[in-house]
mmCIF file of C-alpha atoms in Angstrom:
data_model
loop_
_atom_site.group_PDB
_atom_site.id
_atom_site.type_symbol
_atom_site.label_atom_id
_atom_site.label_comp_id
_atom_site.label_asym_id
_atom_site.label_seq_id
_atom_site.Cartn_x
_atom_site.Cartn_y
_atom_site.Cartn_z
ATOM 1 C CA UNK A 68 12.957 -17.938 7.113
ATOM 2 C CA UNK A 69 9.685 -17.176 5.318
ATOM 3 C CA UNK A 70 8.055 -13.931 6.432
ATOM 4 C CA UNK A 71 5.165 -11.795 5.233
ATOM 5 C CA UNK A 72 5.469 -8.018 5.511
ATOM 6 C CA UNK A 73 2.306 -5.909 5.627
ATOM 7 C CA UNK A 74 2.515 -2.219 4.810
ATOM 8 C CA UNK A 75 2.499 0.063 1.808
ATOM 9 C CA UNK A 76 3.841 3.525 1.199
ATOM 10 C CA UNK A 77 7.233 5.146 1.569
ATOM 11 C CA UNK A 78 7.731 4.290 5.249
ATOM 12 C CA UNK A 79 8.234 0.568 4.659
ATOM 13 C CA UNK A 80 10.307 1.377 1.570
ATOM 14 C CA UNK A 81 12.769 3.125 3.859
ATOM 15 C CA UNK A 82 13.431 -0.031 5.882
ATOM 16 C CA UNK A 83 13.186 -2.487 2.970
ATOM 17 C CA UNK A 84 16.970 -3.208 3.130
ATOM 18 C CA UNK A 85 16.362 -4.849 6.520
ATOM 19 C CA UNK A 86 14.051 -7.405 4.907
ATOM 20 C CA UNK A 87 16.262 -7.846 1.836
ATOM 21 C CA UNK A 88 18.894 -9.816 3.750
ATOM 22 C CA UNK A 89 19.446 -13.354 2.524
ATOM 23 C CA UNK A 90 18.167 -14.916 5.779
ATOM 24 C CA UNK A 91 14.626 -14.006 4.761
ATOM 25 C CA UNK A 92 12.256 -15.140 2.054
ATOM 26 C CA UNK A 93 9.949 -12.132 1.980
ATOM 27 C CA UNK A 94 6.449 -11.668 0.621
ATOM 28 C CA UNK A 95 5.132 -8.121 0.659
ATOM 29 C CA UNK A 96 1.341 -7.910 0.735
ATOM 30 C CA UNK A 97 0.282 -4.391 -0.158
ATOM 31 C CA UNK A 98 -2.999 -2.462 -0.024
ATOM 32 C CA UNK A 99 -4.639 -1.184 -3.216
ATOM 33 C CA UNK A 100 -6.886 1.512 -1.752
ATOM 34 C CA UNK A 101 -4.713 4.625 -2.205
ATOM 35 C CA UNK A 102 -6.762 7.055 -4.306
ATOM 36 C CA UNK A 103 -4.422 10.045 -4.169
ATOM 37 C CA UNK A 104 -1.956 11.721 -6.524
ATOM 38 C CA UNK A 105 -1.566 10.577 -10.107
ATOM 39 C CA UNK A 106 -3.251 7.282 -9.206
ATOM 40 C CA UNK A 107 -6.534 9.174 -8.829
ATOM 41 C CA UNK A 108 -6.391 10.270 -12.477
ATOM 42 C CA UNK A 109 -5.874 6.681 -13.648
ATOM 43 C CA UNK A 110 -8.805 5.609 -11.475
ATOM 44 C CA UNK A 111 -10.908 8.399 -12.985
ATOM 45 C CA UNK A 112 -10.289 7.101 -16.496
ATOM 46 C CA UNK A 113 -10.119 3.344 -16.054
ATOM 47 C CA UNK A 114 -11.337 2.466 -12.589
ATOM 48 C CA UNK A 115 -9.649 -0.682 -11.338
ATOM 49 C CA UNK A 116 -7.310 -1.105 -8.360
ATOM 50 C CA UNK A 117 -4.931 1.580 -7.150
ATOM 51 C CA UNK A 118 -1.369 0.607 -8.023
ATOM 52 C CA UNK A 119 0.698 3.420 -6.518
ATOM 53 C CA UNK A 120 1.899 1.509 -3.458
ATOM 54 C CA UNK A 121 2.698 -1.583 -5.519
ATOM 55 C CA UNK A 122 4.684 0.426 -8.048
ATOM 56 C CA UNK A 123 6.536 2.238 -5.265
ATOM 57 C CA UNK A 124 7.547 -1.055 -3.609
ATOM 58 C CA UNK A 125 8.676 -2.534 -6.926
ATOM 59 C CA UNK A 126 10.845 0.513 -7.620
ATOM 60 C CA UNK A 127 12.421 0.140 -4.174
ATOM 61 C CA UNK A 128 13.227 -3.521 -4.774
ATOM 62 C CA UNK A 129 14.655 -3.085 -8.285
ATOM 63 C CA UNK A 130 18.408 -2.661 -8.466
ATOM 64 C CA UNK A 131 19.485 0.922 -9.125
ATOM 65 C CA UNK A 132 19.645 1.398 -12.878
ATOM 66 C CA UNK A 133 17.722 2.528 -15.977
ATOM 67 C CA UNK A 134 14.636 0.345 -15.416
ATOM 68 C CA UNK A 135 14.262 1.597 -11.867
ATOM 69 C CA UNK A 136 14.605 5.133 -13.213
ATOM 70 C CA UNK A 137 11.869 4.486 -15.805
ATOM 71 C CA UNK A 138 9.328 3.130 -13.313
ATOM 72 C CA UNK A 139 10.134 5.880 -10.821
ATOM 73 C CA UNK A 140 10.009 8.692 -13.387
ATOM 74 C CA UNK A 141 7.451 11.423 -12.752
ATOM 75 C CA UNK A 142 6.217 13.900 -15.333
ATOM 76 C CA UNK A 143 6.221 17.679 -14.941
ATOM 77 C CA UNK A 144 3.649 19.538 -12.856
ATOM 78 C CA UNK A 145 2.895 21.567 -15.995
ATOM 79 C CA UNK A 146 0.196 19.747 -17.939
ATOM 80 C CA UNK A 147 1.446 20.755 -21.394
ATOM 81 C CA UNK A 148 5.069 19.878 -20.665
ATOM 82 C CA UNK A 149 4.002 16.597 -19.040
ATOM 83 C CA UNK A 150 1.811 15.619 -22.022
ATOM 84 C CA UNK A 151 4.658 16.309 -24.443
ATOM 85 C CA UNK A 152 7.064 14.329 -22.276
ATOM 86 C CA UNK A 153 4.658 11.380 -22.253
ATOM 87 C CA UNK A 154 4.333 11.535 -26.051
ATOM 88 C CA UNK A 155 8.105 11.160 -26.369
ATOM 89 C CA UNK A 156 8.022 8.167 -24.025
ATOM 90 C CA UNK A 157 5.293 6.497 -26.066
ATOM 91 C CA UNK A 158 7.199 7.212 -29.291
ATOM 92 C CA UNK A 159 10.320 5.621 -27.826
ATOM 93 C CA UNK A 160 12.434 8.750 -28.396
ATOM 94 C CA UNK A 161 12.625 9.936 -24.789
ATOM 95 C CA UNK A 162 16.024 9.748 -23.109
ATOM 96 C CA UNK A 163 14.474 7.694 -20.295
ATOM 97 C CA UNK A 164 14.753 4.646 -22.587
ATOM 98 C CA UNK A 165 18.513 5.079 -22.895
ATOM 99 C CA UNK A 166 20.530 2.159 -21.503
ATOM 100 C CA UNK A 167 17.507 -0.130 -21.060
ATOM 101 C CA UNK A 168 18.179 -3.436 -22.810
ATOM 102 C CA UNK A 169 16.388 -3.470 -26.206
ATOM 103 C CA UNK A 170 14.321 -6.591 -25.501
ATOM 104 C CA UNK A 171 13.221 -5.170 -22.132
ATOM 105 C CA UNK A 172 12.608 -1.709 -23.553
ATOM 106 C CA UNK A 173 10.208 -2.955 -26.212
ATOM 107 C CA UNK A 174 8.181 -4.954 -23.698
ATOM 108 C CA UNK A 175 7.711 -1.951 -21.419
ATOM 109 C CA UNK A 176 7.108 0.440 -24.297
ATOM 110 C CA UNK A 177 4.387 -1.892 -25.599
ATOM 111 C CA UNK A 178 2.425 -1.305 -22.381
ATOM 112 C CA UNK A 179 3.024 2.449 -22.605
ATOM 113 C CA UNK A 180 1.569 2.333 -26.131
ATOM 114 C CA UNK A 181 -1.331 0.166 -24.938
ATOM 115 C CA UNK A 182 -2.366 2.518 -22.115
ATOM 116 C CA UNK A 183 -1.922 5.493 -24.451
ATOM 117 C CA UNK A 184 -4.282 3.970 -27.001
ATOM 118 C CA UNK A 185 -6.864 3.502 -24.246
ATOM 119 C CA UNK A 186 -6.442 7.153 -23.257
ATOM 120 C CA UNK A 187 -6.999 8.220 -26.864
ATOM 121 C CA UNK A 188 -10.296 6.321 -27.001
ATOM 122 C CA UNK A 189 -11.617 8.514 -24.207
ATOM 123 C CA UNK A 190 -9.964 11.773 -25.283
ATOM 124 C CA UNK A 191 -13.030 12.991 -27.192
ATOM 125 C CA UNK A 192 -15.025 12.965 -23.955
ATOM 126 C CA UNK A 193 -12.515 14.164 -21.393
ATOM 127 C CA UNK A 194 -8.863 15.044 -21.136
ATOM 128 C CA UNK A 195 -6.323 13.074 -19.133
ATOM 129 C CA UNK A 196 -4.378 15.245 -16.686
ATOM 130 C CA UNK A 197 -0.694 14.314 -17.007
ATOM 131 C CA UNK A 198 0.466 16.614 -14.219
ATOM 132 C CA UNK A 199 2.908 14.782 -11.931
ATOM 133 C CA UNK A 200 1.883 11.485 -13.506
ATOM 134 C CA UNK A 201 3.989 8.470 -12.588
ATOM 135 C CA UNK A 202 5.270 6.717 -15.708
ATOM 136 C CA UNK A 203 5.505 3.509 -13.698
ATOM 137 C CA UNK A 204 1.824 3.769 -12.736
ATOM 138 C CA UNK A 205 0.833 4.265 -16.369
ATOM 139 C CA UNK A 206 2.931 1.353 -17.635
ATOM 140 C CA UNK A 207 1.705 -0.948 -14.860
ATOM 141 C CA UNK A 208 -1.863 0.070 -15.657
ATOM 142 C CA UNK A 209 -1.276 -0.818 -19.295
ATOM 143 C CA UNK A 210 0.036 -4.224 -18.236
ATOM 144 C CA UNK A 211 -2.903 -4.737 -15.873
ATOM 145 C CA UNK A 212 -5.420 -3.917 -18.589
ATOM 146 C CA UNK A 213 -3.621 -6.170 -21.078
ATOM 147 C CA UNK A 214 -3.278 -9.170 -18.753
ATOM 148 C CA UNK A 215 -6.603 -8.585 -17.026
ATOM 149 C CA UNK A 216 -4.803 -9.182 -13.713
ATOM 150 C CA UNK A 217 -3.003 -6.800 -11.377
ATOM 151 C CA UNK A 218 -0.998 -9.675 -9.895
ATOM 152 C CA UNK A 219 0.205 -10.681 -13.371
ATOM 153 C CA UNK A 220 1.301 -7.111 -14.094
ATOM 154 C CA UNK A 221 3.293 -7.023 -10.848
ATOM 155 C CA UNK A 222 4.825 -10.414 -11.591
ATOM 156 C CA UNK A 223 5.836 -9.191 -15.052
ATOM 157 C CA UNK A 224 7.870 -6.396 -13.479
ATOM 158 C CA UNK A 225 9.408 -8.680 -10.845
ATOM 159 C CA UNK A 226 10.635 -11.110 -13.493
ATOM 160 C CA UNK A 227 11.805 -8.649 -16.171
ATOM 161 C CA UNK A 228 13.480 -6.378 -13.603
ATOM 162 C CA UNK A 229 15.260 -9.398 -12.115
ATOM 163 C CA UNK A 230 14.289 -8.562 -8.542
ATOM 164 C CA UNK A 231 15.997 -10.803 -5.979
ATOM 165 C CA UNK A 232 14.351 -14.246 -6.108
ATOM 166 C CA UNK A 233 13.653 -14.221 -2.354
ATOM 167 C CA UNK A 234 11.369 -11.175 -2.811
ATOM 168 C CA UNK A 235 7.683 -11.400 -3.782
ATOM 169 C CA UNK A 236 5.138 -8.595 -4.088
ATOM 170 C CA UNK A 237 1.404 -9.367 -4.031
ATOM 171 C CA UNK A 238 -1.684 -7.127 -4.008
ATOM 172 C CA UNK A 239 -4.020 -7.822 -1.105
ATOM 173 C CA UNK A 240 -6.937 -7.938 -3.571
ATOM 174 C CA UNK A 241 -6.569 -9.105 -7.160
ATOM 175 C CA UNK A 242 -9.475 -7.920 -9.262
ATOM 176 C CA UNK A 243 -10.279 -5.159 -11.720
ATOM 177 C CA UNK A 244 -12.525 -3.186 -9.377
ATOM 178 C CA UNK A 245 -11.690 -0.040 -7.426
ATOM 179 C CA UNK A 246 -11.246 -0.625 -3.703
ATOM 180 C CA UNK A 247 -11.982 2.359 -1.460
ATOM 181 C CA UNK A 248 -11.812 2.623 2.304
ATOM 182 C CA UNK A 249 -13.624 4.786 4.837
ATOM 183 C CA UNK A 250 -13.075 5.607 8.502
ATOM 184 C CA UNK A 251 -15.591 6.031 11.277
ATOM 185 C CA UNK A 252 -14.349 8.561 13.813
ATOM 186 C CA UNK A 253 -15.025 8.411 17.529
ATOM 187 C CA UNK A 254 -17.719 11.097 17.188
ATOM 188 C CA UNK A 255 -19.602 8.952 14.670
ATOM 189 C CA UNK A 256 -18.696 10.961 11.569
ATOM 190 C CA UNK A 257 -17.443 9.125 8.486
ATOM 191 C CA UNK A 258 -14.498 10.071 6.267
ATOM 192 C CA UNK A 259 -14.535 8.388 2.845
ATOM 193 C CA UNK A 260 -11.443 7.794 0.705
ATOM 194 C CA UNK A 261 -7.878 7.039 1.774
ATOM 195 C CA UNK A 262 -6.548 10.449 0.797
ATOM 196 C CA UNK A 263 -9.212 12.237 2.809
ATOM 197 C CA UNK A 264 -8.266 10.113 5.832
ATOM 198 C CA UNK A 265 -4.502 10.482 5.629
ATOM 199 C CA UNK A 266 -3.700 13.502 3.404
ATOM 200 C CA UNK A 267 -6.687 15.741 2.587
ATOM 201 C CA UNK A 268 -6.763 16.909 -1.006
ATOM 202 C CA UNK A 269 -6.014 20.508 -1.955
ATOM 203 C CA UNK A 270 -8.118 20.288 -5.124
ATOM 204 C CA UNK A 271 -11.751 19.327 -4.632
ATOM 205 C CA UNK A 272 -13.198 20.093 -8.057
ATOM 206 C CA UNK A 273 -15.422 17.303 -9.450
ATOM 207 C CA UNK A 274 -13.941 15.068 -12.101
ATOM 208 C CA UNK A 275 -17.017 15.075 -14.392
ATOM 209 C CA UNK A 276 -16.540 11.352 -14.940
ATOM 210 C CA UNK A 277 -20.332 11.121 -15.118
ATOM 211 C CA UNK A 278 -20.125 12.427 -18.682
ATOM 212 C CA UNK A 279 -19.568 8.901 -19.976
ATOM 213 C CA UNK A 280 -20.063 6.815 -16.835
ATOM 214 C CA UNK A 281 -23.660 6.799 -15.600
ATOM 215 C CA UNK A 282 -22.770 4.647 -12.612
ATOM 216 C CA UNK A 283 -20.191 7.168 -11.437
ATOM 217 C CA UNK A 284 -22.790 9.955 -11.435
ATOM 218 C CA UNK A 285 -24.339 8.355 -8.348
ATOM 219 C CA UNK A 286 -21.007 7.884 -6.554
ATOM 220 C CA UNK A 287 -20.280 9.363 -3.168
ATOM 221 C CA UNK A 288 -19.078 12.990 -3.553
ATOM 222 C CA UNK A 289 -15.764 12.239 -1.805
ATOM 223 C CA UNK A 290 -14.999 9.655 -4.475
ATOM 224 C CA UNK A 291 -15.849 11.996 -7.339
ATOM 225 C CA UNK A 292 -13.448 14.776 -6.314
ATOM 226 C CA UNK A 293 -10.046 15.098 -7.942
ATOM 227 C CA UNK A 294 -7.269 13.814 -5.686
ATOM 228 C CA UNK A 295 -4.264 14.839 -7.766
ATOM 229 C CA UNK A 296 -3.248 17.695 -5.493
ATOM 230 C CA UNK A 297 -2.605 16.728 -1.896
ATOM 231 C CA UNK A 298 0.161 17.297 0.597
ATOM 232 C CA UNK A 299 1.934 14.468 2.375
ATOM 233 C CA UNK A 300 3.555 17.058 4.616
ATOM 234 C CA UNK A 301 0.120 18.123 5.863
ATOM 235 C CA UNK A 302 -0.218 16.455 9.241
ATOM 236 C CA UNK A 303 -3.183 18.272 10.773
ATOM 237 C CA UNK A 304 -4.880 15.862 13.180
ATOM 238 C CA UNK A 305 -8.316 14.484 12.484
ATOM 239 C CA UNK A 306 -11.232 16.064 14.383
ATOM 240 C CA UNK A 307 -11.163 13.049 16.709
ATOM 241 C CA UNK A 308 -9.554 9.585 16.790
ATOM 242 C CA UNK A 309 -10.414 6.864 14.286
ATOM 243 C CA UNK A 310 -12.709 4.178 15.651
ATOM 244 C CA UNK A 311 -12.467 1.738 12.736
ATOM 245 C CA UNK A 312 -11.719 1.440 9.018
ATOM 246 C CA UNK A 313 -13.735 -0.527 6.456
ATOM 247 C CA UNK A 314 -14.128 -0.944 2.700
ATOM 248 C CA UNK A 315 -16.875 0.843 0.797
ATOM 249 C CA UNK A 316 -18.316 0.523 -2.683
ATOM 250 C CA UNK A 317 -18.566 3.455 -5.077
ATOM 251 C CA UNK A 318 -21.653 4.729 -3.273
ATOM 252 C CA UNK A 319 -20.091 4.720 0.201
ATOM 253 C CA UNK A 320 -21.770 1.540 1.446
ATOM 254 C CA UNK A 321 -19.783 -0.882 3.580
ATOM 255 C CA UNK A 322 -18.583 -4.066 1.868
ATOM 256 C CA UNK A 323 -16.400 -6.959 3.025
ATOM 257 C CA UNK A 324 -13.982 -8.128 0.319
ATOM 258 C CA UNK A 325 -11.780 -11.176 0.889
ATOM 259 C CA UNK A 326 -8.009 -11.446 0.947
ATOM 260 C CA UNK A 327 -6.570 -12.585 -2.393
ATOM 261 C CA UNK A 328 -6.184 -16.393 -2.415
ATOM 262 C CA UNK A 329 -2.480 -16.241 -3.303
ATOM 263 C CA UNK A 330 -1.892 -13.905 -0.352
ATOM 264 C CA UNK A 331 -3.751 -16.338 1.878
ATOM 265 C CA UNK A 332 -1.429 -19.123 0.782
ATOM 266 C CA UNK A 333 1.648 -16.996 1.449
ATOM 267 C CA UNK A 334 0.438 -16.315 4.984
ATOM 268 C CA UNK A 335 -0.326 -19.968 5.642
ATOM 269 C CA UNK A 336 3.161 -21.039 4.568
ATOM 270 C CA UNK A 337 5.066 -18.277 6.360
ATOM 271 C CA UNK A 338 6.630 -18.447 9.799
ATOM 272 C CA UNK A 339 5.880 -14.878 10.851
ATOM 273 C CA UNK A 340 3.897 -11.850 9.723
ATOM 274 C CA UNK A 341 5.272 -8.375 10.294
ATOM 275 C CA UNK A 342 3.186 -5.205 10.432
ATOM 276 C CA UNK A 343 5.754 -2.698 9.258
ATOM 277 C CA UNK A 344 6.014 1.018 9.903
ATOM 278 C CA UNK A 345 3.657 3.325 8.058
ATOM 279 C CA UNK A 346 0.122 4.591 8.362
ATOM 280 C CA UNK A 347 -1.718 2.218 10.672
ATOM 281 C CA UNK A 348 -5.234 2.868 9.442
ATOM 282 C CA UNK A 349 -4.602 3.374 5.707
ATOM 283 C CA UNK A 350 -1.577 1.173 5.004
ATOM 284 C CA UNK A 351 -1.764 -1.787 7.392
ATOM 285 C CA UNK A 352 -5.336 -2.248 8.582
ATOM 286 C CA UNK A 353 -6.798 -2.264 5.027
ATOM 287 C CA UNK A 354 -4.956 -5.569 4.600
ATOM 288 C CA UNK A 355 -5.753 -6.971 8.043
ATOM 289 C CA UNK A 356 -9.523 -6.409 7.794
ATOM 290 C CA UNK A 357 -9.894 -8.391 4.577
ATOM 291 C CA UNK A 358 -12.046 -11.451 5.136
ATOM 292 C CA UNK A 359 -10.081 -14.646 5.937
ATOM 293 C CA UNK A 360 -6.863 -12.820 6.877
ATOM 294 C CA UNK A 361 -7.210 -13.787 10.532
ATOM 295 C CA UNK A 362 -7.619 -17.472 9.684
ATOM 296 C CA UNK A 363 -4.378 -17.491 7.666
ATOM 297 C CA UNK A 364 -1.967 -15.505 9.839
ATOM 298 C CA UNK A 365 0.922 -17.465 11.410
ATOM 299 C CA UNK A 366 1.264 -17.648 15.189
ATOM 300 C CA UNK A 367 4.133 -15.155 15.380
ATOM 301 C CA UNK A 368 2.762 -11.688 14.724
ATOM 302 C CA UNK A 369 5.249 -8.821 14.904
ATOM 303 C CA UNK A 370 4.488 -5.115 15.085
ATOM 304 C CA UNK A 371 7.154 -2.511 14.309
ATOM 305 C CA UNK A 372 6.056 0.722 15.959
ATOM 306 C CA UNK A 373 6.409 3.989 14.087
ATOM 307 C CA UNK A 374 9.111 6.424 15.084
ATOM 308 C CA UNK A 375 6.666 9.329 14.914
ATOM 309 C CA UNK A 376 2.924 9.888 15.011
ATOM 310 C CA UNK A 377 0.909 10.951 11.989
ATOM 311 C CA UNK A 378 -2.513 12.423 11.316
ATOM 312 C CA UNK A 379 -4.160 9.042 11.871
ATOM 313 C CA UNK A 380 -2.461 8.030 15.113
ATOM 314 C CA UNK A 381 -1.828 11.289 16.981
ATOM 315 C CA UNK A 382 -2.137 10.633 20.715
ATOM 316 C CA UNK A 383 -2.171 6.844 20.414
ATOM 317 C CA UNK A 384 -0.083 4.786 22.830
ATOM 318 C CA UNK A 385 1.724 1.549 21.838
ATOM 319 C CA UNK A 386 -1.000 -0.516 23.478
ATOM 320 C CA UNK A 387 -3.616 1.291 21.379
ATOM 321 C CA UNK A 388 -1.950 -0.036 18.215
ATOM 322 C CA UNK A 389 -2.308 -3.571 19.526
ATOM 323 C CA UNK A 390 -5.978 -3.049 20.344
ATOM 324 C CA UNK A 391 -6.608 -1.665 16.831
ATOM 325 C CA UNK A 392 -4.868 -4.630 15.218
ATOM 326 C CA UNK A 393 -6.778 -7.108 17.345
ATOM 327 C CA UNK A 394 -10.074 -5.505 16.360
ATOM 328 C CA UNK A 395 -9.067 -5.614 12.694
ATOM 329 C CA UNK A 396 -8.245 -9.321 12.880
ATOM 330 C CA UNK A 397 -11.574 -10.023 14.607
ATOM 331 C CA UNK A 398 -13.333 -8.154 11.773
ATOM 332 C CA UNK A 399 -11.479 -10.281 9.197
ATOM 333 C CA UNK A 400 -12.911 -13.363 10.878
ATOM 334 C CA UNK A 401 -16.359 -11.775 10.740
ATOM 335 C CA UNK A 402 -16.871 -12.155 14.483
ATOM 336 C CA UNK A 403 -18.865 -9.657 16.536
ATOM 337 C CA UNK A 404 -16.851 -9.892 19.761
ATOM 338 C CA UNK A 405 -13.148 -9.049 19.875
ATOM 339 C CA UNK A 406 -11.280 -12.071 21.315
ATOM 340 C CA UNK A 407 -9.573 -11.580 24.673
ATOM 341 C CA UNK A 408 -6.387 -13.148 23.322
ATOM 342 C CA UNK A 409 -4.469 -10.556 21.239
ATOM 343 C CA UNK A 410 -2.802 -11.425 17.976
ATOM 344 C CA UNK A 411 0.423 -9.450 18.392
ATOM 345 C CA UNK A 412 3.165 -11.533 19.974
ATOM 346 C CA UNK A 413 6.185 -9.231 19.534
ATOM 347 C CA UNK A 414 6.779 -5.486 19.316
ATOM 348 C CA UNK A 415 9.870 -3.719 17.992
ATOM 349 C CA UNK A 416 9.916 -0.157 19.229
ATOM 350 C CA UNK A 417 12.073 3.006 19.153
ATOM 351 C CA UNK A 418 14.491 3.039 22.080
ATOM 352 C CA UNK A 419 13.176 5.295 24.803
ATOM 353 C CA UNK A 420 9.490 4.851 24.004
ATOM 354 C CA UNK A 421 7.394 3.717 26.955
ATOM 355 C CA UNK A 422 6.203 0.179 26.252
ATOM 356 C CA UNK A 423 5.894 -0.828 29.892
ATOM 357 C CA UNK A 424 2.189 -1.647 29.647
ATOM 358 C CA UNK A 425 2.602 -4.254 26.927
ATOM 359 C CA UNK A 426 5.926 -5.512 28.288
ATOM 360 C CA UNK A 427 4.569 -6.122 31.787
ATOM 361 C CA UNK A 428 1.519 -7.779 30.267
ATOM 362 C CA UNK A 429 3.641 -10.405 28.512
ATOM 363 C CA UNK A 430 4.270 -9.316 24.916
ATOM 364 C CA UNK A 431 7.899 -9.590 23.838
ATOM 365 C CA UNK A 432 9.480 -6.174 23.244
ATOM 366 C CA UNK A 433 12.684 -5.364 21.359
ATOM 367 C CA UNK A 434 14.195 -1.846 21.240
ATOM 368 C CA UNK A 435 15.922 -0.389 18.168
ATOM 369 C CA UNK A 436 17.744 2.902 17.726
ATOM 370 C CA UNK A 437 15.514 5.539 16.185
ATOM 371 C CA UNK A 438 16.700 9.135 15.770
ATOM 372 C CA UNK A 439 14.345 11.887 14.596
ATOM 373 C CA UNK A 440 11.685 9.321 13.742
ATOM 374 C CA UNK A 441 13.932 7.210 11.486
ATOM 375 C CA UNK A 442 15.170 3.779 12.499
ATOM 376 C CA UNK A 443 18.852 2.931 12.350
ATOM 377 C CA UNK A 444 18.755 0.058 9.869
ATOM 378 C CA UNK A 445 21.541 -1.934 11.514
ATOM 379 C CA UNK A 446 19.889 -1.672 14.915
ATOM 380 C CA UNK A 447 16.477 -2.514 13.466
ATOM 381 C CA UNK A 448 17.935 -5.543 11.687
ATOM 382 C CA UNK A 449 19.450 -6.797 14.948
ATOM 383 C CA UNK A 450 16.163 -6.336 16.799
ATOM 384 C CA UNK A 451 14.240 -8.151 14.073
ATOM 385 C CA UNK A 452 16.623 -11.112 14.071
ATOM 386 C CA UNK A 453 16.455 -11.350 17.849
ATOM 387 C CA UNK A 454 12.674 -11.257 17.623
ATOM 388 C CA UNK A 455 12.297 -13.821 14.847
ATOM 389 C CA UNK A 456 15.017 -16.257 15.792
ATOM 390 C CA UNK A 457 14.588 -16.131 19.565
ATOM 391 C CA UNK A 458 13.166 -19.544 20.507
ATOM 392 C CA UNK A 459 11.741 -18.694 23.901
ATOM 393 C CA UNK A 460 8.250 -17.258 23.644
ATOM 394 C CA UNK A 461 6.412 -15.651 26.529
ATOM 395 C CA UNK A 462 2.735 -15.792 27.299
ATOM 396 C CA UNK A 463 0.214 -13.530 25.630
ATOM 397 C CA UNK A 464 -1.842 -10.877 27.347
ATOM 398 C CA UNK A 465 -5.477 -10.313 28.029
ATOM 399 C CA UNK A 466 -7.061 -7.350 26.280
ATOM 400 C CA UNK A 467 -8.387 -6.232 29.670
ATOM 401 C CA UNK A 468 -4.794 -5.490 30.616
ATOM 402 C CA UNK A 469 -4.671 -2.900 27.832
ATOM 403 C CA UNK A 470 -7.957 -1.124 28.491
#
């Protein structure tokens, strides 16, 4: 069965084994708007798309071994130690290269050398901060710059790492521009940048990128601040609920980019799309709101509810997730009025959660064991199979039933 899974970040990584079963041919479509952590330093130097979520998913799909260790390797939080460590990696003398097949090692090292040479070109103007840098992010960035295509860089890793042939990873946007998102809150205020929405930064000093980038000097202040230091454990709620999420250019103005054509094709040829667990407004909706997504999505649309709430969704009920998704799909079709007919056809939820509103309204619901916010993979797999392979479909609901 061909399915598309939407969702970036570590949450979906945790349940990836459920999708890795041989009964599925899986395409992961991931967002490229994460501007936090070491990704923010790469964006500061080179611009381009954020690759952290893509790299993280690739590492999860690669078989445990030396190549997975290389792409998942993170440098020290001490800048001097990290810079020295990186120099050894570039020179090929670091122990991280041990046990990687010679022909594979030299291909990956070539991209480490390539990105390093690009860093050196800019070193006279500003210094790259290697603290906590992801080696996988740097190597993928080198490949992206060399190929001129993020999708090609991802495909390079999929092929050379010999990821299972039934697994595909695609960026939701494939260009060499930076994609940022913003959120309008219910009180009308606007929060710009994914990290500021989901995990506020602990380090707000300006990056001084304007020194050699005149365009950046006019950028929105939230997009100029360093995002290296942030806490994923920080779960302080937003001042008020999120009303909607949208893409912005460097200056904070709303734009409407389109879903990558290859991703569109994958959706059109799939039998079901699954919105996986993770951050609703910064991991899932940034894919759903891309123009043309709604015209490509298959008729079966599955939502896997999170086991716990986060900063973005505190206080939201299951039916609120469905409303948010329906609004996102309407936006992707560039329509002003949200259709009465919702997109979500099936919901997998943690056992014990109250889903009576959506169940009584006609959406198919499937419980799965979920202890302390983490799904039992065997139970989740059973629920997913029942959902996807169950032939009898029930009627859909009216959005008025959820208001």
